[in-house]
Coordinates of C-alpha atoms in Angstrom, one line a residue:
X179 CA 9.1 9.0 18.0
X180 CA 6.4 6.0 19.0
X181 CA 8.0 2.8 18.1
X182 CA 6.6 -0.5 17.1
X183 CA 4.8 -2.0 20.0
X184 CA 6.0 -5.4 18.9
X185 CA 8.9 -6.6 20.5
X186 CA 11.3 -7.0 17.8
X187 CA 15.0 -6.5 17.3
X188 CA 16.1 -4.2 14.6
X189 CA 18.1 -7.1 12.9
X190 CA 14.5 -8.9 12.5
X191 CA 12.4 -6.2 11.0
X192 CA 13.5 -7.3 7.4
X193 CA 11.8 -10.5 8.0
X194 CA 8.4 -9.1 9.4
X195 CA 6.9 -7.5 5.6
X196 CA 7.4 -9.7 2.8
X197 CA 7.1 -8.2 -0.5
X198 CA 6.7 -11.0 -3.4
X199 CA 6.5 -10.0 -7.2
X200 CA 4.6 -12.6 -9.2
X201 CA 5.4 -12.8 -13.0
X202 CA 7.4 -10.2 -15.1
X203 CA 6.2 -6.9 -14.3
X204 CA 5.9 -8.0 -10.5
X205 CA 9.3 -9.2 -10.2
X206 CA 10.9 -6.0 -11.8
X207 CA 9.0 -4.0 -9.4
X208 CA 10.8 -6.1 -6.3
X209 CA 13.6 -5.9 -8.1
X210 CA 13.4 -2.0 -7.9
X211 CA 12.6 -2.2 -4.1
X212 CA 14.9 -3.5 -2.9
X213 CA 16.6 -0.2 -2.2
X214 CA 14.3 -1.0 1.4
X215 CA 15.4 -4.5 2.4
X216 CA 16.4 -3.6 5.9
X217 CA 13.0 -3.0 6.4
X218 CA 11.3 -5.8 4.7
X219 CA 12.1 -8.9 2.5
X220 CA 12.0 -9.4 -1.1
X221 CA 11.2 -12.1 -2.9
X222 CA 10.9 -12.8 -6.9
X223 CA 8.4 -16.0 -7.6
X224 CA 7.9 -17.9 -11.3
X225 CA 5.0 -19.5 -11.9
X226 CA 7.1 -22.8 -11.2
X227 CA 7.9 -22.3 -7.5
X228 CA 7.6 -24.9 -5.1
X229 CA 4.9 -24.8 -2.0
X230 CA 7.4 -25.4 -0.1
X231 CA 10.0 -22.8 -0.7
X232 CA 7.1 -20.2 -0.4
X233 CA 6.0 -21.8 2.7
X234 CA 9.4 -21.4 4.2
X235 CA 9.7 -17.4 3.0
X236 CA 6.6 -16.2 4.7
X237 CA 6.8 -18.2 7.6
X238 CA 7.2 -15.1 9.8
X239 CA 5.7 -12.5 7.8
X240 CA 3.3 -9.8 9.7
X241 CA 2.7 -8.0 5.9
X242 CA 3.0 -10.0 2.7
X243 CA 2.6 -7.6 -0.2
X244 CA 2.0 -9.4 -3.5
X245 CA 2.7 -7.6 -6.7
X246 CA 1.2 -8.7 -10.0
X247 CA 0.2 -8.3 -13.3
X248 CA -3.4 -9.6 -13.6
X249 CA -3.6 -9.6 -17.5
X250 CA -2.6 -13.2 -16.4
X251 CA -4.2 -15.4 -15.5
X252 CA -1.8 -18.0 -14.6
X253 CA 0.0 -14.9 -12.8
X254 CA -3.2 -14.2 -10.6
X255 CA -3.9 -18.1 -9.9
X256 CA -0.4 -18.3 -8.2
X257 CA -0.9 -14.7 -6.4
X258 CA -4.1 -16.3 -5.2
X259 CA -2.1 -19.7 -3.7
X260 CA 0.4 -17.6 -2.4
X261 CA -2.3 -14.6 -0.6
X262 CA -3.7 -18.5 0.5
X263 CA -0.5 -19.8 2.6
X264 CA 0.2 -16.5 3.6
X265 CA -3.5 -16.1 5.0
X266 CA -3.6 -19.0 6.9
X267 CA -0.4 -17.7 9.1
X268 CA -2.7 -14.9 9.9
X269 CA -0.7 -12.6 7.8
X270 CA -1.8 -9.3 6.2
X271 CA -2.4 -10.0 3.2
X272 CA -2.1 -6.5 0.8
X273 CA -2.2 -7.5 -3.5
X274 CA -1.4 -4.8 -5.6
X275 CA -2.6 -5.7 -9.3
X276 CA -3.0 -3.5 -12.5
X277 CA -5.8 -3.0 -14.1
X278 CA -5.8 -1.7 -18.1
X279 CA -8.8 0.8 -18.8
X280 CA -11.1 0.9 -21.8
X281 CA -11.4 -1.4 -24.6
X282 CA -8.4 -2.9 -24.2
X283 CA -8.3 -3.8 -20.3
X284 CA -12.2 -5.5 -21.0
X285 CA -10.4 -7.7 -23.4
X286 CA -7.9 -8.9 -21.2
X287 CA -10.0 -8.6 -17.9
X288 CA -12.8 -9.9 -18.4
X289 CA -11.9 -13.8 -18.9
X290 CA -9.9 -13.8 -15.7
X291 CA -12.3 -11.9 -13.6
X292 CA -13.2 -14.7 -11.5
X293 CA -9.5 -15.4 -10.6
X294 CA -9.2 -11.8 -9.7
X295 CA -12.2 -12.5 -7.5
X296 CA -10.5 -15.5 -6.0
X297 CA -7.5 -13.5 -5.3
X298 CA -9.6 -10.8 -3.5
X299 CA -10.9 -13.6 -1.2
X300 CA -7.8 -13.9 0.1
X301 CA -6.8 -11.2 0.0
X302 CA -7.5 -8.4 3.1
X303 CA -7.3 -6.0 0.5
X304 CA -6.5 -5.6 -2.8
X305 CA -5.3 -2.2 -4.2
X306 CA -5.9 -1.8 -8.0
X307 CA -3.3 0.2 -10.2
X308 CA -4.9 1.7 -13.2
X309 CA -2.9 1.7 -16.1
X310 CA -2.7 4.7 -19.2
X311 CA -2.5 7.1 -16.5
X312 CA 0.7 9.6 -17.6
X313 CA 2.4 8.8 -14.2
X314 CA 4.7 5.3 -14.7
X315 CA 2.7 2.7 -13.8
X316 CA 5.7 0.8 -12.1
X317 CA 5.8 3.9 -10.2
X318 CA 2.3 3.8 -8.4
X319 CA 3.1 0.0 -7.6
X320 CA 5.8 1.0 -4.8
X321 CA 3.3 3.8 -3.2
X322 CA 1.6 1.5 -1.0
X323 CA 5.0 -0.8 -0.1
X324 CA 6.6 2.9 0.6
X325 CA 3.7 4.4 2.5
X326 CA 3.4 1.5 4.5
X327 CA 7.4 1.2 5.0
X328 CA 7.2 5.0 5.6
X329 CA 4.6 5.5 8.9
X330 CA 6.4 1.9 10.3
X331 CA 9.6 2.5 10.1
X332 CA 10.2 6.0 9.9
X333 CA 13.6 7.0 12.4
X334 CA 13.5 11.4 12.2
X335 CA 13.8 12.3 16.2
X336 CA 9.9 14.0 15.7
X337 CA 8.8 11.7 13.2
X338 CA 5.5 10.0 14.1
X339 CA 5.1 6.1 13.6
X340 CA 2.5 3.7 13.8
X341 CA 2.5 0.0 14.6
X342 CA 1.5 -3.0 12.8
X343 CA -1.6 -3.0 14.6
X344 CA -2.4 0.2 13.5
X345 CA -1.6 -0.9 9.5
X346 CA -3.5 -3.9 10.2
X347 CA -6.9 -2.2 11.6
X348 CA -7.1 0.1 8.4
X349 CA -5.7 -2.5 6.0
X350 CA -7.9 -5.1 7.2
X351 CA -11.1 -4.0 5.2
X352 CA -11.8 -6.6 2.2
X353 CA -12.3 -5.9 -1.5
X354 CA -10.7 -2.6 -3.5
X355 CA -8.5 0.2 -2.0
X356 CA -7.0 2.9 -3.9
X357 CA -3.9 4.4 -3.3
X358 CA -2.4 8.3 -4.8
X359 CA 0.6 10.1 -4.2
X360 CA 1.1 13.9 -4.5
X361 CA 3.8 16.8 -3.4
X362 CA 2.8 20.1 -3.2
X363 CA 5.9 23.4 -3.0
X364 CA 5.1 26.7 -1.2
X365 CA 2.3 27.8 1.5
X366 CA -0.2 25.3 3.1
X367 CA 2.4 22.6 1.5
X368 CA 0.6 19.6 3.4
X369 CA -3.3 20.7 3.1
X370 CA -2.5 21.5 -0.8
X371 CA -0.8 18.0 -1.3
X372 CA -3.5 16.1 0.6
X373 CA -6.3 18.2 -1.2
X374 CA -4.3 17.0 -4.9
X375 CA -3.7 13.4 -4.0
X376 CA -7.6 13.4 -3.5
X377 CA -8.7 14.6 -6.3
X378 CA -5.9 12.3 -8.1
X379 CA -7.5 9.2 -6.5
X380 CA -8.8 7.3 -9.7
X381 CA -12.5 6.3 -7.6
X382 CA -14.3 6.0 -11.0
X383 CA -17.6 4.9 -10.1
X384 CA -17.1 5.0 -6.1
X385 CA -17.5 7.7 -3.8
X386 CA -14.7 8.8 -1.6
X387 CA -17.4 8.5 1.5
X388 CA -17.8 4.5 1.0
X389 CA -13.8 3.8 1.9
X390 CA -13.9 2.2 5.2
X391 CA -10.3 3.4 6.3
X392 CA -7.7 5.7 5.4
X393 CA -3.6 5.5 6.1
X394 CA -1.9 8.5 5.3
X395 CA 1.8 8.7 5.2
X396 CA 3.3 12.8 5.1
X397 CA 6.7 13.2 4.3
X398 CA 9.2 16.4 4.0
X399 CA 13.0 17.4 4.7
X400 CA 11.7 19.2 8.0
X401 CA 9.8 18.4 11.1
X402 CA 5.9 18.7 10.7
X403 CA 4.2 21.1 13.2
X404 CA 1.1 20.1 14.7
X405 CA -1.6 22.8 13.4
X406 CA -0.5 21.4 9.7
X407 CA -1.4 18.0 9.9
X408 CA -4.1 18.8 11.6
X409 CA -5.5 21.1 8.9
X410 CA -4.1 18.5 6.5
X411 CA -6.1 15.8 8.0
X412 CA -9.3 17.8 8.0
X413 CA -9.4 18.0 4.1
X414 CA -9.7 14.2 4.0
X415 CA -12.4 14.4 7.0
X416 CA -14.9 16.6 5.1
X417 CA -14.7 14.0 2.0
X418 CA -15.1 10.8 4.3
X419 CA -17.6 8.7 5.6
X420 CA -18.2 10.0 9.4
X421 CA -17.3 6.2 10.7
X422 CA -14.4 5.9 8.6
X423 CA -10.8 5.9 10.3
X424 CA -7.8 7.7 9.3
X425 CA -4.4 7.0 10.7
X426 CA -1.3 8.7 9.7
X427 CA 2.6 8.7 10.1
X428 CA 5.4 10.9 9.3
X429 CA 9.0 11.2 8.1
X430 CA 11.5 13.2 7.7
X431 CA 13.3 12.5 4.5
X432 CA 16.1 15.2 3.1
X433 CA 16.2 13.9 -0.5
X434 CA 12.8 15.9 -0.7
X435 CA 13.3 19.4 -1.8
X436 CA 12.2 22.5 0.9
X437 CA 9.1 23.7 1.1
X438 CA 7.8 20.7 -0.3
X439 CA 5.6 18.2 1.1
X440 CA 4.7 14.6 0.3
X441 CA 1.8 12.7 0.8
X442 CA 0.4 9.1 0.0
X443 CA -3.1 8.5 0.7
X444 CA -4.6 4.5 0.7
X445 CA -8.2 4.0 1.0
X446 CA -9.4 1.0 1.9
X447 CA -12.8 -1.1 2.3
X448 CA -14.7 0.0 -0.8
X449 CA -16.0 -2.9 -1.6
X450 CA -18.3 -5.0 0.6
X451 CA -17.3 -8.7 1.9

């Protein structure tokens, strides 16, 4: 296993990643994370908060995720302040916002675009969760917290890790990223769940090929063998931009069932600064 190439004590990673949930549906989905505190910190703001106390939580934060709701406004105004502070630390700054579809999400989106635009400003990226997909939208908020978690702090004997400066280089890219899950059973397990959570990446009007960086996390009750991730890997390669980046990490976890493989892909850098 490749640890972090930060010198840190294991009794100090909590306080590296912050994870703060802004409003209602953002604090519930902290609430539901917390399952991971030794690996990062949670937090649950009000619109009420003071600078200070918020100062004082991210003071030494390498990765401040901030989880909102941005039918909003007021919710995405104090996401904004708090993507601010954390900013000027030189944190990484990762928001996670839903966005409704259709008629509906023009109605509630449209008179608070330019505070999403603020927020994204501030943001080094900002990964949009679309709701009235089938999949529980609370759900897809935690892929990118557990993905990220997943290639840091992974602790199988063979797992494969990355380091903060690897999360940081891919994560950097401004504007939207996109983020699916998928788990595939049987043959090929890896190459059929990377192909799936491709195809299940909701890019709209984008192309695949304009995403700037990808970080992929694999995950399965075994150890991965070489020649798959490989393979794995080269689905995403034939859909990417040829100066894209992909990193990736792995972990063993037993609580998945055998044969089965799971992957979460981010994409990030779609839009232009």
């Amino acid at each position: 296993m490749r640890f972090l190439d930060l010198e840190k004590r294991n009794n100090t990673l909590g306080e590296d990643i912050v994870c703060i949930g802004v409003g209602i549906q953002g604090s519930n989905i902290i609430n539901k994370m917390r399952v991971h505190e030794k690996y990062m910190k949670s937090i649950v703001i009000n619109t009420f908060e003071s600078l200070e106390e918020i100062e004082d939580a991210l003071n030494s934060a390498y990765i401040v995720f901030i989880v909102a709701d941005s039918s909003m406004k007021i919710v995405i105004e104090v996401s904004t302040i708090i993507a601010q502070i954390a900013k000027e630390r030189a944190s990484l700054v990762i928001s996670i916002v839903s966005i409704s579809g259709g008629y509906i999400g023009r109605l509630v989106h449209e008179p608070i675009g330019y505070s999403l635009d603020k927020l994204k400003k501030e943001s080094n990226s900002v990964i949009t969760i679309y709701t009235g997909i089938r999949e529980s939208t609370d759900r897809r908020y935690t892929y990118p917290i557990i993905g990220i978690l997943g290639v840091l702090f992974s602790n199988g004997v063979n797992d494969f890790n990355l380091n903060f400066t690897d999360v940081h280089r891919i994560m950097k890219h401004k504007g939207k990223a996109l983020v699916s899950r998928h788990e595939y059973k049987g043959v090929n397990a890896a190459t059929k769940a990377v192909s799936n959570a491709i195809t299940s990446l909701p890019i709209n009007n984008v192309h695949l090929h304009k995403a700037k960086g990808f970080l992929v996390h694999f995950s399965a009750c075994r150890d991965f063998l070489k020649t798959e991730l490989t393979n794995a890997i080269d689905i995403l390669h034939q859909k990417m931009d040829k100066n894209a980046e992909i990193i990736f990490g792995t972990s063993k976890d037993e609580n998945i069932n055998e044969s089965t493989v799971s992957v979460i892909i981010i994409a990030t850098g779609f839009e232009k600064e």
